[in-house]
Short mmCIF file of C-alpha atoms in Angstrom, two decimals:
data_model
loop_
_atom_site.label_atom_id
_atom_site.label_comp_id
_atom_site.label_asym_id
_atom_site.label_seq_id
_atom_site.Cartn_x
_atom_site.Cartn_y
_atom_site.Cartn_z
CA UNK A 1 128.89 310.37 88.64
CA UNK A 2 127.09 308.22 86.43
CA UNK A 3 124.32 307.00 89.13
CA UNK A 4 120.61 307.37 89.36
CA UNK A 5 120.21 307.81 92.95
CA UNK A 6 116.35 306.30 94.54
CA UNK A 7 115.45 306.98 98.15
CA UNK A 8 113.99 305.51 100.12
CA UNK A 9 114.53 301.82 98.89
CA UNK A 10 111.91 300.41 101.26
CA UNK A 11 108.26 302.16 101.84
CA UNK A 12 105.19 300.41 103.52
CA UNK A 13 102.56 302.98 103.94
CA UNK A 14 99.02 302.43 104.22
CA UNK A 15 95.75 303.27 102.30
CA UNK A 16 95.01 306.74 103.49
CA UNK A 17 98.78 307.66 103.65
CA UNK A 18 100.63 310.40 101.32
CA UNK A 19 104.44 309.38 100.43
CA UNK A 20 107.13 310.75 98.01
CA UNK A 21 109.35 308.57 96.30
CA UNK A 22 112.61 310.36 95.10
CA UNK A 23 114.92 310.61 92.13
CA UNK A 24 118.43 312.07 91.81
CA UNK A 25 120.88 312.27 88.76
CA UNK A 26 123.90 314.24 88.14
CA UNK A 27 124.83 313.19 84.86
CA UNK A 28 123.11 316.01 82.96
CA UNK A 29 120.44 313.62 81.19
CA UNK A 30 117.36 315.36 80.48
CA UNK A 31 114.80 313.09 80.10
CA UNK A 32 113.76 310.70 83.20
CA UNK A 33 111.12 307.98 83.74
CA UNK A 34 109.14 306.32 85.72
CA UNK A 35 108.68 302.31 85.43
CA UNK A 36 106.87 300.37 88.25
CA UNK A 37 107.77 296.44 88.17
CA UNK A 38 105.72 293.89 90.11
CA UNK A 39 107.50 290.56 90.72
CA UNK A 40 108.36 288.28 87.87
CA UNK A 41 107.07 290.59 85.55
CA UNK A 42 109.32 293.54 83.01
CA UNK A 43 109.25 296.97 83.91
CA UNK A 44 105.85 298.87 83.12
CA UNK A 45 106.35 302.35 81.85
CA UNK A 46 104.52 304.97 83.95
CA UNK A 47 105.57 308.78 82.72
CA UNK A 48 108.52 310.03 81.41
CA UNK A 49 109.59 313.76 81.59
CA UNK A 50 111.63 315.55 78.92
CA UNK A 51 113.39 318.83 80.00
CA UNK A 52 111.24 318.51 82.76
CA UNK A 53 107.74 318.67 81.18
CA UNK A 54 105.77 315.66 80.88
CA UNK A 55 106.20 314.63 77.75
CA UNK A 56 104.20 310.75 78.61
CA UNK A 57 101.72 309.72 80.49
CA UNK A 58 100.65 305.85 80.50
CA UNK A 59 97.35 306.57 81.45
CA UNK A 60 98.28 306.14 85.12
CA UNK A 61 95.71 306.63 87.94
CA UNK A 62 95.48 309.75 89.56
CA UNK A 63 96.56 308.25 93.09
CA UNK A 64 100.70 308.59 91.42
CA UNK A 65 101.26 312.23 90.80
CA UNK A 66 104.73 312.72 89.06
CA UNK A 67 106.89 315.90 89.67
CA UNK A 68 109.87 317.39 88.32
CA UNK A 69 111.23 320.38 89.97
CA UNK A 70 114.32 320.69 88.25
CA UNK A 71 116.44 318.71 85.95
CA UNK A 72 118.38 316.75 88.26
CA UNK A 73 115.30 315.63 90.31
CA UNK A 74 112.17 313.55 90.18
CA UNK A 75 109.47 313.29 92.43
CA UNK A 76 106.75 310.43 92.26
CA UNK A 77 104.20 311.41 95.22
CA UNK A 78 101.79 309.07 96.24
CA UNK A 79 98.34 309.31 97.91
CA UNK A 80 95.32 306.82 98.80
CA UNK A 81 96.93 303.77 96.90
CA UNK A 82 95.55 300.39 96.91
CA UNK A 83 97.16 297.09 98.13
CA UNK A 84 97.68 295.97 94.11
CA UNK A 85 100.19 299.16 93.98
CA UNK A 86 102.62 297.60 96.23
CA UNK A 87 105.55 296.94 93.56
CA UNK A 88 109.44 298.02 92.80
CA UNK A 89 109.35 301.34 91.45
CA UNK A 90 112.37 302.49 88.92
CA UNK A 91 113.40 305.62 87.72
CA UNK A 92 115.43 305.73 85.25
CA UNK A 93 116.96 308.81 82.97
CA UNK A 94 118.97 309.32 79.54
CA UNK A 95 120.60 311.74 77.69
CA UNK A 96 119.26 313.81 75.11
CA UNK A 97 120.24 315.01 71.81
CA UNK A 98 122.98 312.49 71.25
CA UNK A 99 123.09 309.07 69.54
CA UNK A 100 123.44 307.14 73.74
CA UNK A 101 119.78 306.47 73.54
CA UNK A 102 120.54 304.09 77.06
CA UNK A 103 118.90 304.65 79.88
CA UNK A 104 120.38 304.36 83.12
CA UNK A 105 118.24 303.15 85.86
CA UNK A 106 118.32 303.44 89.73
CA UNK A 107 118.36 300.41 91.97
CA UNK A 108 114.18 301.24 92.62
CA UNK A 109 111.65 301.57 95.85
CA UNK A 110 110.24 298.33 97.08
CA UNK A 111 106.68 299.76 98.25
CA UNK A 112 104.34 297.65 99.80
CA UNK A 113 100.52 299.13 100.48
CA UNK A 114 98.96 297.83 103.75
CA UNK B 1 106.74 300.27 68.87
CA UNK B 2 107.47 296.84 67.42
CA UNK B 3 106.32 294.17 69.56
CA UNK B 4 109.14 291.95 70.41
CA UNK B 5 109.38 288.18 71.04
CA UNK B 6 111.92 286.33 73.26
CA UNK B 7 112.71 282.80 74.80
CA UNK B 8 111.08 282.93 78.43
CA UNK B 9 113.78 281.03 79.95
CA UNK B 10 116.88 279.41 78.80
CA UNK B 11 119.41 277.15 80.60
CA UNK B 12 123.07 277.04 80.57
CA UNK B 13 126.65 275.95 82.11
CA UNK B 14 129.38 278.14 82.94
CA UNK B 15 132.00 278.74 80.58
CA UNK B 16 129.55 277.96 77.52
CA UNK B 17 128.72 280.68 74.99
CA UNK B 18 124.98 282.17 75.68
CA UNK B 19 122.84 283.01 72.29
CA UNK B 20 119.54 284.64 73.28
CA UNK B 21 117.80 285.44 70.24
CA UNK B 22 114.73 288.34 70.35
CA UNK B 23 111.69 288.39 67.35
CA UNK B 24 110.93 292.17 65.53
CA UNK B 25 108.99 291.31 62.75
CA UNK B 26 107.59 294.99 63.01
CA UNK B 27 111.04 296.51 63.22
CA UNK B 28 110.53 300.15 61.17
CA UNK B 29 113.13 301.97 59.68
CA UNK B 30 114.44 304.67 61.67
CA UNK B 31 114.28 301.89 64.93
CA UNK B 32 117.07 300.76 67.00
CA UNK B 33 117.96 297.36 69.39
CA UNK B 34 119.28 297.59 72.82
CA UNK B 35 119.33 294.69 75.53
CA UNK B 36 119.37 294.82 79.46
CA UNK B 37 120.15 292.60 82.16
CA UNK B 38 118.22 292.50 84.82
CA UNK B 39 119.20 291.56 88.96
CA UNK B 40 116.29 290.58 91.67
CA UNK B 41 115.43 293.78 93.16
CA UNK B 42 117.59 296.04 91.32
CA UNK B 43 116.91 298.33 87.83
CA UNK B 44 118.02 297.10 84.96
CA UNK B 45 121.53 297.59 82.98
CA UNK B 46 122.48 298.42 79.49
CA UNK B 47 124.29 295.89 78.10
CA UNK B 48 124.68 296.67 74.31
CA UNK B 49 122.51 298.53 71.48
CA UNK B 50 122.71 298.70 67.50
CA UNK B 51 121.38 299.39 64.69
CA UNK B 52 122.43 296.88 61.91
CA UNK B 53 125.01 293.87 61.73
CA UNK B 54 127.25 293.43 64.13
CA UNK B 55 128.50 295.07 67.51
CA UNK B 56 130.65 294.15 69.96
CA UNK B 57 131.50 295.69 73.31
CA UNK B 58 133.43 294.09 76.48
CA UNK B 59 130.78 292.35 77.96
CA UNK B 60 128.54 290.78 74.72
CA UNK B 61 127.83 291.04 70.78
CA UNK B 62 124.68 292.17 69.57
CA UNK B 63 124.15 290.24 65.48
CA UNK B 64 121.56 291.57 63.67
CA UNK B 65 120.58 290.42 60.37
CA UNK B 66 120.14 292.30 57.18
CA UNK B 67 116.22 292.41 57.32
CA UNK B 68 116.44 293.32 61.34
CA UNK B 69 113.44 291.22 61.98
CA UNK B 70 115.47 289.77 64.57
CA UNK B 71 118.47 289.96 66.85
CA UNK B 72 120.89 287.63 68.85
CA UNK B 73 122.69 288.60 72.12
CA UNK B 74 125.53 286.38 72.52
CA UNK B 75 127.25 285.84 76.04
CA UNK B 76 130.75 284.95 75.05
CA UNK B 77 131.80 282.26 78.47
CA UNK B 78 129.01 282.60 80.79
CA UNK B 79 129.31 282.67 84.35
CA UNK B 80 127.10 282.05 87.68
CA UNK B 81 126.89 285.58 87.98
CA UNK B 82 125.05 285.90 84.28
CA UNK B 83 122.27 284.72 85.59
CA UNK B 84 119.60 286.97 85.11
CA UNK B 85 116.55 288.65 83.03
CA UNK B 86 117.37 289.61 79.64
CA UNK B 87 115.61 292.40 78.00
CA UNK B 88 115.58 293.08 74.20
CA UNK B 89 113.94 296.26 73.16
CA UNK B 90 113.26 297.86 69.93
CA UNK B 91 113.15 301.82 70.35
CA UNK B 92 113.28 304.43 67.98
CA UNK B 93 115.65 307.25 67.59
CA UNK B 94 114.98 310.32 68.98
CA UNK B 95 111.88 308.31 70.66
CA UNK B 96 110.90 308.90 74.52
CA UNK B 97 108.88 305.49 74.85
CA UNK B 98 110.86 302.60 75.83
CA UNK B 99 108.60 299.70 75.97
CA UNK B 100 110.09 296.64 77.86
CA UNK B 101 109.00 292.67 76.65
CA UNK B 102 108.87 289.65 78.60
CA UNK B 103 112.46 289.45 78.90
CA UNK B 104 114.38 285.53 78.96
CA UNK B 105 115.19 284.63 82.27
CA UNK B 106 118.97 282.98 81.30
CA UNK B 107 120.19 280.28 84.71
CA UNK B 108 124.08 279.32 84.38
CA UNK B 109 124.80 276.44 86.28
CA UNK B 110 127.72 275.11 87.84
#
């Protein structure tokens, strides 16, 4: 299995709403990231988790609150987001330890913020 | 992280060999290169990585020079389906932050 697995891939929620984006790997990789891309524009790192502590932070607003209960899964949970947050959201996760510094990425969440 | 520096759009046919060519003047030792491709509305894929001179894998080469301050992906017979945003990073080893650039959006025409 060599698949990062995103659910859902569509989300329109509004301003007062709370929503959980999901991540799912199988391949073992220990370290996994958040990116959020809006259109026409490269990925934006967001957090990335190492053996499932946050190990970054890109000075993110409080509204994204990352998770990661164990080291096949990733949680981003969001809560009172504004319009400008609507955006494709990618996880993404590599190995560690080895010289495969790749990361493999899901196919995203399109969110859009009413 | 060295900043990198890439063509924001190139044009080419099918069948013709693709050079996209990515600026690291900051480049420090221990760093490496990789390149992704990048679909509307999906993540991005790993095309190649290295570290020095030359590499080669089924689907592109990756030249880098002897002073690494810059790197060329080359697209050996391009087709429709190659086009695309091309990422080049610069990473280093052992290194959690992987910092994507502008990327070079590459259109093959028929």
């Amino acid at each position: 299995d060599t698949e990062v697995t995103q659910t859902p891939k569509h989300l329109v929620m509004g301003m007062t709403n709370k929503k959980s984006l999901k991540c799912e790997q199988h391949m073992g990789h220990r370290a996994m990231y958040w990116y959020k891309q809006k259109a026409k524009k490269p990925p934006e790192l967001m957090f990335v988790y190492s053996y499932e502590k946050l190990s970054i932070n890109e000075s993110v607003p409080s509204r994204f609150s990352p998770e990661c209960p164990n080291s096949s899964l990733l949680n981003l949970h969001l809560h009172a987001l504004q319009p400008e947050d609507s955006a494709l959201y990618l996880c993404a996760s590599r190995p560690l330890g080895g010289r495969d510094e790749k990361l493999f990425f899901g196919s995203g969440t399109q969110l859009s913020v009413l | 992280l060295a900043k990198t520096t890439q063509p924001i759009s190139m044009d080419s046919y099918e069948g013709q060999e693709v050079n996209i060519t990515c600026s690291h003047n900051n480049i420090a030792t221990n760093d490496y290169i990789t390149w992704y491709q990048q679909f509307p509305s999906q993540g991005p894929r790993f095309i190649i990585q290295g570290y020095k001179t030359k590499v080669t894998n089924e689907v592109a080469s990756l030249f880098i020079p002897a002073d690494r301050k810059s790197s060329t992906l080359s697209l050996p017979r391009v087709s429709l389906s190659d086009t695309a945003v091309y990422y080049c990073l610069v990473g280093t080893r052992g290194g959690f932050k992987t910092i994507f650039g502008a990327g070079t959006r590459l259109f093959v025409k028929a």
